GROMACS .gro file of C-alpha atoms in nm:
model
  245
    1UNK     CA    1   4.755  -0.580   2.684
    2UNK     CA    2   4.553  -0.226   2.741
    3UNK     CA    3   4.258  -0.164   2.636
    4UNK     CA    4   4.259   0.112   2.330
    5UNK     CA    5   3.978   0.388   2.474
    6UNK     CA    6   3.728   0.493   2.195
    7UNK     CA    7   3.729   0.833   2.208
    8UNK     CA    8   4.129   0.832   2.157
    9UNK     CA    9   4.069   0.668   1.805
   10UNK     CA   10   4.097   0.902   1.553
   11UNK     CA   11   3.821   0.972   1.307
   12UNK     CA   12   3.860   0.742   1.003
   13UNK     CA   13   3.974   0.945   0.684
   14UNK     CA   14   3.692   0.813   0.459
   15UNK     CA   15   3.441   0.897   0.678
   16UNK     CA   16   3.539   1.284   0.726
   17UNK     CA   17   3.561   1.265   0.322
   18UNK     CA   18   3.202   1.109   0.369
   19UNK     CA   19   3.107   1.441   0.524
   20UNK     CA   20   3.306   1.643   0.325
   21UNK     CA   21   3.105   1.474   0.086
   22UNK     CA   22   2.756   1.468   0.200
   23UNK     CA   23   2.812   1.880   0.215
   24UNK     CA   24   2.887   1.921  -0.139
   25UNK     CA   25   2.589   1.669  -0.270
   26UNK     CA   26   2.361   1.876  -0.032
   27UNK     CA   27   2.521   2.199  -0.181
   28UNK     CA   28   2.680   2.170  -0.517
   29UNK     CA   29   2.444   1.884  -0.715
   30UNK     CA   30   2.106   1.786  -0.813
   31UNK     CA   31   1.929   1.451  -0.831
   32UNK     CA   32   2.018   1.240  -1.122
   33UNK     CA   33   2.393   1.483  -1.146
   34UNK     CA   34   2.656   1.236  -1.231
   35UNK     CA   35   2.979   1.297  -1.025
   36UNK     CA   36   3.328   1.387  -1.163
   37UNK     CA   37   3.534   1.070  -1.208
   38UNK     CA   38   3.724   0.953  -0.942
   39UNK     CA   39   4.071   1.080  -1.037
   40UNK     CA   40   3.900   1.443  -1.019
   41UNK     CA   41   3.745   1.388  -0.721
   42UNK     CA   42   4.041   1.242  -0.556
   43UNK     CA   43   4.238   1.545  -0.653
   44UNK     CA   44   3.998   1.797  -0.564
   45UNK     CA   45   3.978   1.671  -0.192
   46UNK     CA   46   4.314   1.612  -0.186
   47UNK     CA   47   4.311   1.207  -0.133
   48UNK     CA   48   4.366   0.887  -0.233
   49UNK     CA   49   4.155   0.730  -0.436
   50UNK     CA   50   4.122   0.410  -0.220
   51UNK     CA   51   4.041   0.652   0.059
   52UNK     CA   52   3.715   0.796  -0.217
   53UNK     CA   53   3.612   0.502  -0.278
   54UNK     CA   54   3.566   0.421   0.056
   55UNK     CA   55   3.393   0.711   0.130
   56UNK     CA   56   3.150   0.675  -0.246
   57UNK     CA   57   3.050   0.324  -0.079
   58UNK     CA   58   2.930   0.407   0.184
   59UNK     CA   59   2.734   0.687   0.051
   60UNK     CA   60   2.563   0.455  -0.180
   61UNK     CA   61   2.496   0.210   0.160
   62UNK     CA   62   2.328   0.534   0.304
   63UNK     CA   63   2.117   0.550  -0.007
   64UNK     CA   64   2.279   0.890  -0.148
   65UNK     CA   65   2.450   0.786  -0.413
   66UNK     CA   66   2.399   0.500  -0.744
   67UNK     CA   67   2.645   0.361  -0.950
   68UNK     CA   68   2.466   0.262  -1.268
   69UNK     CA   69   2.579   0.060  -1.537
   70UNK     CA   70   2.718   0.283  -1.874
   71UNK     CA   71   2.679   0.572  -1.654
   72UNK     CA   72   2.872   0.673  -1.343
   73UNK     CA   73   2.781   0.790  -1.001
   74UNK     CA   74   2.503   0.964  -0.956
   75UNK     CA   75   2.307   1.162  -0.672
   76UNK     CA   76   2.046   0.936  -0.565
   77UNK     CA   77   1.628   1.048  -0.521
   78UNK     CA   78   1.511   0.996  -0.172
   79UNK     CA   79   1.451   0.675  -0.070
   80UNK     CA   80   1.134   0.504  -0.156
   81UNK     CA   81   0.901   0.352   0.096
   82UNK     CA   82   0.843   0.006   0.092
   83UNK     CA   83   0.556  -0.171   0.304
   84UNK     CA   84   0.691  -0.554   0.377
   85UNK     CA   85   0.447  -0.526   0.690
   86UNK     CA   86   0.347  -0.903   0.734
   87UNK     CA   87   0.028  -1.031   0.634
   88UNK     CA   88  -0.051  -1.341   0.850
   89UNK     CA   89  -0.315  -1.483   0.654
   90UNK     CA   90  -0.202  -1.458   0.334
   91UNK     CA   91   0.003  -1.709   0.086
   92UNK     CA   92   0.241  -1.509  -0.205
   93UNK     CA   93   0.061  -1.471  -0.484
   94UNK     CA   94  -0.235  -1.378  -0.359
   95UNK     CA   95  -0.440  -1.109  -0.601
   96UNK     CA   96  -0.397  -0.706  -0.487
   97UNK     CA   97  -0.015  -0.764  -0.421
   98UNK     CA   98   0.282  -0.602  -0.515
   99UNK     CA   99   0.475  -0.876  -0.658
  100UNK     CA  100   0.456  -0.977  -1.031
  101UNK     CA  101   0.527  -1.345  -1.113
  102UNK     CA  102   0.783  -1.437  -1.375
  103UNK     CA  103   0.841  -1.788  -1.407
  104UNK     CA  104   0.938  -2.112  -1.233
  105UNK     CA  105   1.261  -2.345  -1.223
  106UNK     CA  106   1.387  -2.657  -1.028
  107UNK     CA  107   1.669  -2.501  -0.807
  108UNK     CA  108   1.825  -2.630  -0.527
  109UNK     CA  109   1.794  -2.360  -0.232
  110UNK     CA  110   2.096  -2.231  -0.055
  111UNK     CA  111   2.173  -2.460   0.257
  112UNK     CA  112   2.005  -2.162   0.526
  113UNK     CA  113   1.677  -2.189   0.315
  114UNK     CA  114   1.731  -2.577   0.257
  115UNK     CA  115   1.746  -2.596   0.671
  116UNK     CA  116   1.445  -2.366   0.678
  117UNK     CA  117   1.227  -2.658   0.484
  118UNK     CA  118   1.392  -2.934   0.638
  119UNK     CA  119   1.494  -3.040   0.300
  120UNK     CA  120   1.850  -3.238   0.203
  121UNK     CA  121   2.126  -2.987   0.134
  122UNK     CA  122   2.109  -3.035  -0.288
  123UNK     CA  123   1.735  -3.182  -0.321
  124UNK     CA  124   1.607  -2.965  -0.591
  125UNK     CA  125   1.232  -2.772  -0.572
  126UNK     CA  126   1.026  -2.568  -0.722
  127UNK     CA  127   1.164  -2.206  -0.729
  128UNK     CA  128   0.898  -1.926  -0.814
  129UNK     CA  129   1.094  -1.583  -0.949
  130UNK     CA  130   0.908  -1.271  -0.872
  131UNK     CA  131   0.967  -0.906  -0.945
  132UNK     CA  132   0.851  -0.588  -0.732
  133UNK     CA  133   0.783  -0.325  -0.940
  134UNK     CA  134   0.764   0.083  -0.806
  135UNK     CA  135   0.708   0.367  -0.971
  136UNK     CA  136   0.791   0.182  -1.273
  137UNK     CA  137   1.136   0.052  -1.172
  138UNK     CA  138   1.222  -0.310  -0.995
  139UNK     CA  139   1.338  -0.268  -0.642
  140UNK     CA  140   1.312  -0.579  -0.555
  141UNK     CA  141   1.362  -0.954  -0.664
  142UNK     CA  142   1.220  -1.241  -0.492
  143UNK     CA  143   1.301  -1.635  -0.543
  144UNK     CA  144   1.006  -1.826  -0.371
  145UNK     CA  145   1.111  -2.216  -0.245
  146UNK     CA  146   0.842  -2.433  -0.257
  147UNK     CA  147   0.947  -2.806  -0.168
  148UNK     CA  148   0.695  -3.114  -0.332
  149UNK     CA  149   0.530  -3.132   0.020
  150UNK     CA  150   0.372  -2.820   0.001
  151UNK     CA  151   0.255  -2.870  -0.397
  152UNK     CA  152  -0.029  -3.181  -0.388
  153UNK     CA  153  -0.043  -3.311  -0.731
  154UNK     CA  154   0.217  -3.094  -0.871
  155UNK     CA  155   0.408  -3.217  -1.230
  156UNK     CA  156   0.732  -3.262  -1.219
  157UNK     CA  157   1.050  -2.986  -1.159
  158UNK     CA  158   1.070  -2.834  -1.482
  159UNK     CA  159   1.120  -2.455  -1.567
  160UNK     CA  160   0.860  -2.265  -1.689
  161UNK     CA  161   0.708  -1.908  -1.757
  162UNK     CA  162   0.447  -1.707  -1.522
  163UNK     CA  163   0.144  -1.930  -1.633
  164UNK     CA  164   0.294  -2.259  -1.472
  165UNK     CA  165   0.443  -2.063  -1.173
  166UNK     CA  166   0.073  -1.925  -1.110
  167UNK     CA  167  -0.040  -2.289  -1.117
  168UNK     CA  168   0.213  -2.406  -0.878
  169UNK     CA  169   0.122  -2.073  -0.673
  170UNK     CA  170  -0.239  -2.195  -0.640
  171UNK     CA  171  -0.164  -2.522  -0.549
  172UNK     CA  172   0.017  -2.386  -0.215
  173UNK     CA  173  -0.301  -2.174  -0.199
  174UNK     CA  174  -0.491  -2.503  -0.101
  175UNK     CA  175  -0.300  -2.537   0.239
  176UNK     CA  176  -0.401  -2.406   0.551
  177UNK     CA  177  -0.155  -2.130   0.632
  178UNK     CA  178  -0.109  -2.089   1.010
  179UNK     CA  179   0.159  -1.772   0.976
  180UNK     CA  180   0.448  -1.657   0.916
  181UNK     CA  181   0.789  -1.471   1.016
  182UNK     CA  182   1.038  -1.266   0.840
  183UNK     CA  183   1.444  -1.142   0.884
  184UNK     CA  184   1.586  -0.880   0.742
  185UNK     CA  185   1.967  -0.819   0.694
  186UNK     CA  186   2.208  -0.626   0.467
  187UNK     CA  187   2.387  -0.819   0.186
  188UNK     CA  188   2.542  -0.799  -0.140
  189UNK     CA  189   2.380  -0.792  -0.464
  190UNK     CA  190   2.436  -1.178  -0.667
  191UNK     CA  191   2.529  -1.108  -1.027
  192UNK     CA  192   2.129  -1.230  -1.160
  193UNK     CA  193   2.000  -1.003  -0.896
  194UNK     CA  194   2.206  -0.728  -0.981
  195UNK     CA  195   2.121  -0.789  -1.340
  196UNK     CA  196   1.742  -0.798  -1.237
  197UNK     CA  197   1.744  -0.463  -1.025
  198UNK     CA  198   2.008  -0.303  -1.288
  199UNK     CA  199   2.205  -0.287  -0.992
  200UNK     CA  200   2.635  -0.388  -1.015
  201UNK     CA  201   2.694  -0.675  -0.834
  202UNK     CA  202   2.802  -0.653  -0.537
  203UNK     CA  203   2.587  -0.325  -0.453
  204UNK     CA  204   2.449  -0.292  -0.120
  205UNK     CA  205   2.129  -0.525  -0.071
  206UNK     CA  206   1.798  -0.562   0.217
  207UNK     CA  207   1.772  -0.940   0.209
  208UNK     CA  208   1.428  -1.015   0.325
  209UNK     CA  209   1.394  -1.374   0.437
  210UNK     CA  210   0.995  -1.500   0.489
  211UNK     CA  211   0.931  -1.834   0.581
  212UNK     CA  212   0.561  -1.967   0.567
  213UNK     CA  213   0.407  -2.221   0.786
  214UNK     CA  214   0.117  -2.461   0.741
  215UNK     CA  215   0.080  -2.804   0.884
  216UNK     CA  216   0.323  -2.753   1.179
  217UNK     CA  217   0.559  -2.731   0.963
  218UNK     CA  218   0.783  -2.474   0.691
  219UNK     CA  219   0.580  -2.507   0.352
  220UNK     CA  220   0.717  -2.205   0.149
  221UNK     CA  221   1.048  -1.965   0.187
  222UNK     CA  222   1.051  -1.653  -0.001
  223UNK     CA  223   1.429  -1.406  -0.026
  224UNK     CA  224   1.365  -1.121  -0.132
  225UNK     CA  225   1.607  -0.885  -0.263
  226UNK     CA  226   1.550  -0.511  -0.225
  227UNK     CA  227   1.787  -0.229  -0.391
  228UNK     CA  228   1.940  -0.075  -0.050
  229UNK     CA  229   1.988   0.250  -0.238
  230UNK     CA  230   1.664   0.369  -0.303
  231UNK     CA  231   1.446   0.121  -0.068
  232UNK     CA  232   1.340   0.210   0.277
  233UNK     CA  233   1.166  -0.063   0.402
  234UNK     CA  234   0.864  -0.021   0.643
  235UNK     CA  235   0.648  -0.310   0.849
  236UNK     CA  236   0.296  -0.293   0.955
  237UNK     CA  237   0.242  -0.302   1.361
  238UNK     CA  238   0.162  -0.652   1.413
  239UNK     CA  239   0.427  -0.711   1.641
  240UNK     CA  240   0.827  -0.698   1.669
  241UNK     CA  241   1.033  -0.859   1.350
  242UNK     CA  242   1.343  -1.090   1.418
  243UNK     CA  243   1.651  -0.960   1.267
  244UNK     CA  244   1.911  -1.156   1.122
  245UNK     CA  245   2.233  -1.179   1.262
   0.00000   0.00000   0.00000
């Protein structure tokens, strides 16, 4: 069997409707504009309407378009910046961060995170939610695994609101954090995340994965969710990052 030479494939028919596209949001509309419906669109570019929404996707990957709920598509602001620069030497939770605490529930992890903590696929721990709040919207949402190894003297799993997940927070405070490392990846929005970030599920995600490490060993894992559509995400220069995948 030959080999099929790159530059002999022709250009996908999305992604000259993607540029197509990009011209008329740079020329025709303003931030905020909703779009015609698809049917219109479809018509006026003279496509299919499989072939749009191919090309709407990926415009809202590349952060220039949002579909919100009740609304429509609309032309997206420029992206935000986002520092998730690492901080070596400090636990979540900490005072002068960006993160607002919401509550607490027994959950058991998903298996990457349980193999992260060296935990048994299904044992249940202590699951901190957080919110990241800018310029007064959520762009992020963060669930925080803490296993019973990490928490001296903690009660027992049980959900609760911001007070008890501030307790439990301060309790992991009392370890001696040695450092940590983060990955970063593109995902899908979960249905609660989507609901959180008022996002439709399924909407392009950065999944920020941060493990914590005290005692030689994994003590806390934080995923973070950040929108993908109005996030860009910037790191402080303490070194390279490892990227998922």
């Amino acid at each position: 069997m030959g080999t099929t030479q790159l530059e002999q494939v022709p250009e996908p028919k999305y992604w000259h409707l993607k540029t197509v596209l990009t011209d008329a949001l740079d020329s025709e509309f303003s931030v905020g504009e909703i779009l015609p419906n698809e049917r219109e669109l479809a018509a006026r570019f003279g496509v299919a309407r499989a072939t749009l929404r191919q090309a709407l996707e990926q415009l809202e990957l590349e952060g220039r378009l949002q579909r919100r709920r009740g609304v429509g598509t609309t032309v997206a602001p420029p992206r935000v910046g986002v520092d998730v620069g690492p901080e070596p030497h400090r636990w979540p939770g900490l005072p002068g961060e960006a993160w607002q605490t919401d509550g607490v529930e027994p959950a058991a992890p998903p298996a990457p995170v349980a193999r992260l903590l060296a935990t048994t696929p299904g044992t249940q721990v202590h699951a901190v939610r957080r919110t990241r709040i800018s310029h007064g919207q959520p762009v992020a949402t963060e669930l925080l695994y803490l296993p019973a190894a990490s928490l001296p003297g903690a009660p027992d799993l049980t959900h609760g609101d911001a007070d008890a997940a501030h307790a439990l927070l301060r309790l992991l405070h009392t370890n001696a954090l040695e450092g940590q490392d983060r990955a970063v990846e593109l995902g899908s929005a979960r249905a609660e995340d989507a609901r959180q970030l008022d996002r439709l599920p399924g909407a392009p995600v950065l999944v920020v994965t941060t493990r914590y490490f005290s005692a030689g060993r994994t003590a806390a894992v934080a995923v973070a969710t950040y929108r993908a559509d109005t996030c860009r995400l910037t790191f402080a220069e303490t070194g390279p990052l490892p990227l998922a995948g």
